[in-house]
XYZ file of C-alpha atoms in Angstrom:
410
model
C 6.736 15.481 5.569
C 8.844 17.543 7.961
C 12.552 18.224 7.670
C 14.919 15.429 8.743
C 17.113 16.427 11.705
C 20.831 16.033 10.973
C 24.081 16.554 12.824
C 27.802 16.113 12.144
C 31.029 16.673 13.976
C 34.719 15.779 14.170
C 36.752 15.059 17.304
C 39.561 12.643 18.242
C 37.191 11.017 20.756
C 34.027 9.602 19.248
C 31.953 10.327 22.349
C 32.736 14.028 21.987
C 31.803 13.988 18.278
C 28.583 12.077 19.069
C 27.755 14.613 21.777
C 28.222 17.524 19.429
C 26.068 15.869 16.742
C 23.417 14.962 19.318
C 23.198 18.590 20.404
C 22.443 19.581 16.805
C 19.826 16.860 16.453
C 18.030 17.743 19.668
C 17.984 21.440 18.850
C 16.427 20.743 15.471
C 13.912 18.240 16.800
C 12.579 20.982 19.067
C 11.832 23.239 16.067
C 8.357 23.153 14.466
C 9.676 22.557 10.887
C 11.666 19.484 11.887
C 10.470 15.986 12.687
C 10.122 15.464 16.434
C 9.954 11.664 16.512
C 11.755 10.142 13.491
C 12.243 6.380 13.439
C 15.034 5.749 10.920
C 18.630 6.834 11.414
C 21.342 7.140 8.724
C 24.847 6.954 10.241
C 28.123 7.507 8.423
C 31.528 7.481 10.135
C 35.056 7.941 8.824
C 37.245 4.911 8.991
C 39.109 6.431 11.974
C 36.137 5.347 14.074
C 35.742 1.905 12.523
C 37.081 -0.054 15.550
C 34.488 1.699 17.728
C 31.587 1.235 15.325
C 29.540 -1.010 17.616
C 30.105 1.268 20.614
C 29.043 4.302 18.590
C 25.860 2.611 17.377
C 25.010 1.345 20.901
C 25.509 4.838 22.289
C 23.237 6.447 19.703
C 20.557 3.851 20.238
C 20.653 4.555 23.972
C 20.521 8.325 23.456
C 17.771 8.124 20.812
C 15.493 5.261 21.884
C 12.742 6.436 19.546
C 14.970 5.823 16.527
C 14.418 2.082 16.188
C 16.183 1.406 12.909
C 19.687 2.321 11.693
C 21.651 1.956 8.466
C 24.991 3.359 7.267
C 28.651 2.552 6.822
C 32.216 3.790 6.992
C 34.014 5.912 4.411
C 37.478 7.344 4.011
C 35.525 10.556 3.775
C 31.990 11.483 4.790
C 29.661 14.281 3.750
C 27.188 16.531 5.423
C 25.353 19.724 4.413
C 28.067 22.023 3.113
C 30.897 19.995 4.721
C 33.300 17.139 3.938
C 35.437 15.267 6.459
C 38.659 13.709 5.099
C 41.522 12.135 7.016
C 39.982 12.967 10.327
C 37.669 11.190 12.814
C 34.123 12.310 12.151
C 30.508 11.170 11.992
C 27.322 12.381 10.347
C 23.731 11.469 11.307
C 20.373 12.115 9.704
C 17.063 11.008 11.229
C 14.354 10.231 8.635
C 10.726 10.830 9.422
C 9.107 8.033 7.375
C 6.125 5.795 8.104
C 7.529 2.533 9.520
C 5.478 0.477 7.097
C 7.168 2.282 4.190
C 10.718 1.142 4.759
C 12.497 -2.130 5.487
C 16.075 -2.487 6.805
C 17.961 -5.474 5.345
C 21.391 -7.114 5.672
C 23.126 -10.409 4.946
C 21.566 -12.011 7.997
C 18.165 -10.425 7.506
C 17.508 -10.243 3.728
C 14.750 -8.176 2.199
C 11.590 -10.310 2.436
C 10.451 -11.697 -0.928
C 6.930 -10.378 -0.282
C 8.046 -6.785 0.368
C 7.318 -4.363 -2.495
C 10.166 -1.862 -2.767
C 10.145 1.276 -4.895
C 13.864 1.945 -4.369
C 16.606 1.153 -1.879
C 19.669 2.745 -0.291
C 22.439 0.143 -0.500
C 25.867 -0.208 1.141
C 28.130 -2.987 -0.070
C 31.483 -4.580 0.640
C 33.732 -4.143 -2.455
C 35.182 -7.688 -2.119
C 31.785 -9.377 -2.195
C 31.792 -12.201 -4.791
C 29.551 -11.581 -7.847
C 28.819 -8.109 -6.553
C 27.489 -6.763 -9.885
C 25.028 -9.658 -10.171
C 23.808 -9.116 -6.589
C 23.264 -5.428 -7.244
C 21.326 -6.205 -10.429
C 19.234 -8.823 -8.619
C 18.327 -6.438 -5.792
C 17.497 -3.722 -8.355
C 15.166 -6.145 -10.146
C 13.145 -6.367 -6.932
C 12.334 -2.638 -7.007
C 9.554 -1.217 -9.159
C 11.881 0.869 -11.308
C 15.201 -1.046 -10.948
C 16.223 1.985 -8.918
C 18.942 1.663 -6.320
C 21.202 4.346 -4.830
C 24.247 3.912 -2.600
C 27.844 2.813 -2.853
C 30.675 0.518 -1.846
C 32.098 0.899 1.621
C 35.544 2.564 1.667
C 38.023 2.153 4.470
C 41.731 1.909 5.162
C 41.050 -0.651 7.905
C 37.753 -2.325 8.806
C 34.945 -1.957 6.259
C 31.906 -1.568 8.494
C 28.195 -1.468 7.696
C 25.327 -0.530 10.009
C 21.964 -2.353 9.664
C 19.713 -2.827 12.637
C 15.973 -3.045 12.993
C 13.897 -2.611 16.154
C 15.306 -4.422 19.173
C 17.988 -6.469 17.400
C 21.043 -6.870 19.640
C 23.684 -6.283 16.989
C 23.827 -3.937 14.060
C 27.401 -3.765 12.815
C 28.340 -6.009 9.909
C 31.198 -6.723 7.551
C 30.781 -8.092 4.056
C 27.837 -8.456 1.685
C 25.096 -5.939 1.122
C 22.939 -4.021 3.583
C 20.698 -0.987 3.569
C 17.089 0.100 3.623
C 14.364 -0.397 0.997
C 11.651 2.232 0.605
C 8.017 1.589 -0.295
C 5.829 3.478 -2.771
C 4.831 5.973 -0.077
C 8.353 7.441 0.084
C 8.877 10.025 -2.626
C 12.450 10.549 -3.718
C 14.439 11.773 -6.747
C 17.846 10.378 -7.700
C 20.311 11.830 -10.184
C 23.810 10.741 -11.214
C 26.640 13.082 -12.113
C 29.390 11.531 -14.225
C 31.628 14.571 -13.801
C 32.885 14.523 -17.364
C 31.952 15.959 -20.731
C 31.994 14.434 -24.212
C 34.926 15.440 -26.473
C 32.890 14.860 -29.637
C 29.915 12.891 -30.842
C 29.037 9.303 -30.019
C 29.881 6.300 -32.181
C 28.579 2.786 -32.727
C 30.984 -0.033 -31.874
C 30.862 -2.084 -35.075
C 33.621 -4.546 -34.132
C 35.167 -5.509 -30.827
C 37.237 -8.243 -29.241
C 36.474 -8.547 -25.541
C 37.972 -5.359 -24.039
C 39.331 -3.950 -27.296
C 37.343 -1.645 -29.586
C 38.428 -2.462 -33.132
C 35.996 -0.439 -35.221
C 33.810 2.604 -34.591
C 31.225 3.296 -37.281
C 33.123 0.759 -39.488
C 36.310 2.779 -39.173
C 39.483 1.740 -37.265
C 38.867 2.774 -33.637
C 42.401 4.074 -33.121
C 42.090 6.415 -36.102
C 38.830 7.791 -34.738
C 40.315 8.424 -31.318
C 43.460 10.128 -32.646
C 41.330 12.404 -34.853
C 38.881 13.396 -32.117
C 41.645 14.022 -29.532
C 43.776 15.854 -32.099
C 46.885 13.814 -31.316
C 49.361 11.746 -33.307
C 51.462 8.695 -32.509
C 54.367 10.602 -34.044
C 54.326 12.702 -30.829
C 54.136 9.898 -28.268
C 54.672 11.927 -25.120
C 51.863 14.360 -25.864
C 49.632 11.549 -27.056
C 50.172 9.545 -23.882
C 49.344 12.566 -21.679
C 46.067 13.248 -23.579
C 44.969 9.609 -23.620
C 45.590 9.274 -19.888
C 43.207 12.141 -19.232
C 40.556 10.686 -21.596
C 37.838 8.194 -20.745
C 35.061 6.480 -22.700
C 31.348 6.562 -21.982
C 29.560 3.350 -22.934
C 25.865 2.655 -23.379
C 24.084 -0.582 -24.106
C 22.973 -1.421 -27.664
C 20.000 0.660 -28.586
C 20.604 3.309 -25.888
C 22.031 6.743 -26.581
C 25.205 7.777 -24.812
C 24.682 11.540 -25.075
C 21.452 13.349 -24.305
C 19.920 16.342 -26.064
C 21.699 18.741 -23.704
C 25.102 17.352 -24.762
C 25.697 15.621 -21.380
C 26.137 11.905 -20.804
C 22.978 9.945 -20.150
C 22.490 8.701 -16.624
C 22.916 4.983 -17.485
C 26.196 5.527 -19.322
C 29.181 3.708 -17.773
C 32.393 5.736 -17.807
C 35.528 3.628 -18.096
C 39.289 4.163 -18.427
C 41.308 3.663 -21.591
C 43.800 0.998 -20.540
C 45.893 0.612 -23.682
C 46.257 0.900 -27.450
C 46.572 -1.897 -30.017
C 48.394 -0.309 -33.033
C 48.623 -3.652 -34.842
C 44.853 -3.999 -35.002
C 44.114 -0.260 -34.850
C 42.208 -0.820 -31.616
C 41.629 0.902 -28.290
C 41.473 -1.166 -25.073
C 39.091 -0.079 -22.307
C 38.237 -1.360 -18.849
C 34.924 -2.985 -19.824
C 33.765 -6.014 -21.739
C 32.490 -4.765 -25.108
C 30.083 -6.019 -27.747
C 29.094 -4.727 -31.178
C 26.105 -2.395 -31.073
C 27.140 -0.537 -27.938
C 27.636 3.189 -28.257
C 30.875 4.886 -27.260
C 31.821 8.513 -26.683
C 35.256 9.863 -25.761
C 35.122 12.227 -22.808
C 37.356 14.028 -20.381
C 37.038 14.591 -16.653
C 38.364 17.697 -14.955
C 37.281 19.948 -12.061
C 35.482 22.363 -14.356
C 33.447 19.606 -16.039
C 32.734 17.979 -12.657
C 31.425 21.268 -11.196
C 29.290 21.958 -14.259
C 27.731 18.477 -14.225
C 27.062 18.604 -10.452
C 25.285 21.907 -10.835
C 23.282 20.416 -13.736
C 21.848 17.532 -11.691
C 20.984 19.837 -8.809
C 19.171 22.085 -11.261
C 17.266 19.077 -12.621
C 16.166 18.162 -9.091
C 14.995 21.718 -8.382
C 13.147 21.788 -11.720
C 11.411 18.520 -10.824
C 10.258 20.022 -7.518
C 9.176 23.445 -8.715
C 5.968 24.075 -10.655
C 6.247 24.838 -14.354
C 5.036 28.372 -13.703
C 4.545 30.504 -10.600
C 2.167 33.347 -9.824
C 3.843 36.690 -10.366
C 3.842 37.527 -6.626
C 5.580 34.236 -5.783
C 8.100 34.576 -8.581
C 9.102 38.026 -7.362
C 9.876 36.591 -3.925
C 12.481 34.196 -5.300
C 16.135 35.183 -5.093
C 18.819 33.451 -7.188
C 21.132 33.565 -4.142
C 18.566 32.275 -1.649
C 19.148 29.059 0.188
C 15.800 27.492 0.943
C 14.460 24.008 1.546
C 11.080 24.663 -0.081
C 10.882 26.157 -3.576
C 8.119 28.773 -3.609
C 4.970 26.958 -4.725
C 6.843 23.670 -4.948
C 7.557 20.626 -2.771
C 9.896 20.584 0.183
C 13.185 18.650 0.245
C 12.982 16.899 3.615
C 16.522 15.475 3.385
C 19.189 14.223 1.040
C 21.824 11.496 0.683
C 24.933 12.020 -1.427
C 27.353 9.249 -2.326
C 30.453 10.390 -4.214
C 33.616 8.663 -5.365
C 36.786 8.798 -3.297
C 38.504 10.026 -6.465
C 36.218 13.110 -6.594
C 36.557 14.198 -3.002
C 39.125 16.420 -1.282
C 40.671 18.943 -3.553
C 39.245 17.742 -6.891
C 36.621 20.535 -6.866
C 39.128 23.199 -5.915
C 39.233 23.312 -2.151
C 38.083 21.795 1.190
C 34.376 20.912 1.157
C 34.021 22.458 -2.293
C 31.875 19.620 -3.655
C 29.377 19.845 -0.822
C 29.345 23.633 -1.001
C 28.295 23.347 -4.666
C 25.406 21.060 -3.669
C 24.389 23.354 -0.814
C 24.428 26.448 -3.048
C 22.397 24.694 -5.740
C 19.804 22.926 -3.562
C 19.702 25.166 -0.525
C 20.519 24.409 3.098
C 18.846 20.993 3.156
C 19.605 18.253 5.657
C 22.145 15.973 4.000
C 24.507 13.075 4.861
C 26.628 10.732 2.763
C 30.001 9.193 2.201
C 32.822 8.807 -0.275
C 32.666 5.378 -1.789
C 34.915 2.829 -3.555
C 32.247 2.608 -6.252
C 28.811 4.129 -6.608
C 25.495 2.360 -7.066
C 22.655 3.866 -9.101
C 19.795 2.313 -10.983
C 20.813 -1.291 -11.498
C 24.575 -0.974 -11.931
C 27.889 -0.046 -10.382
C 29.626 3.160 -11.367
C 33.028 4.770 -10.787
C 34.083 8.400 -10.367
C 30.454 9.517 -10.084
C 28.224 11.259 -7.619
C 24.719 9.887 -6.721
C 22.392 12.453 -5.189
C 19.017 11.469 -3.768
C 16.496 13.825 -2.210
C 13.444 12.854 -0.182
C 10.512 15.109 -0.904
C 7.087 15.854 0.428
C 4.244 18.227 -0.343
């Protein structure tokens, strides 16, 4: 599998931005390491361009007639390799070199065929879609590993999705779900970064009332929280400040919340603490609870977010690299090198990153800091993505997370 051509640009006029991105794409497609005739395009635009979405798509289809299929959406921010675009008109494109029989574009008017066997799927969804969580779970159940990746469209005006296959006339949609499903012949790796670290150990929820945790390990939940956060209700101002910066990680009954490395497990749902119940010694959280679930108090800050993002990138590189290298190959590796092919390993052909709107901008310490972390950790790989109103991974909907997927080949 060759590298996926990618291009990105910002300009007040979308035609100028498209022209700049097209110049990057054409230059890469002429290089031997990049795909010369990819068929699937991923297109992300900031919401500044939303009113011109159909014109942008029509223009790209005319300029790239060999790219027959397109998917993507708008975001209040979009991502590219090493760059983030916030509060400015911009677009990012990646052209995926995949066998046409190994992917299937779908949308509300052209659902995924019941007979089609999907390994995973990239999904874009309208946040206001009724029964959205159930639809995500149902789509995940149609993949071999209940493995989705993607996010909810974010926009300050029109929420736009792109989904077009072959010679279809339209391709811009609003509402529902759309995206592209991948068959077993498409190798990819997905990791989720929660961006927060546990304060202490995990607990079993032994009694709960809807959204209120009443007992943790048969002890009043409020007492447990106050002890672990080292706060007291006798100092209400300090207590309020600490509780506001604290979240809870929740796992289903029987599943661990914290892994052996001390980080949250990938399936853990991180939710806000929304109130205290002193009368019942309870803690209210933004999730329906049931006894048997596991809960861990955690905190999110830029330092924790950076550390967890580096961790998932390291996991991906570890999955790509061989367990051991010949001495000559090992000596060639540099810890500061940016490369798309680990020595002796498999090449990353391209990547998609969906992050939360609450993580973007200055949360990581500066402009484009989040994407610079990914670039430094993975190398200068082709990458596109967007900042979402909610992130999709596995079979569920997340918040304040980052979902990183890489496409790999031998």
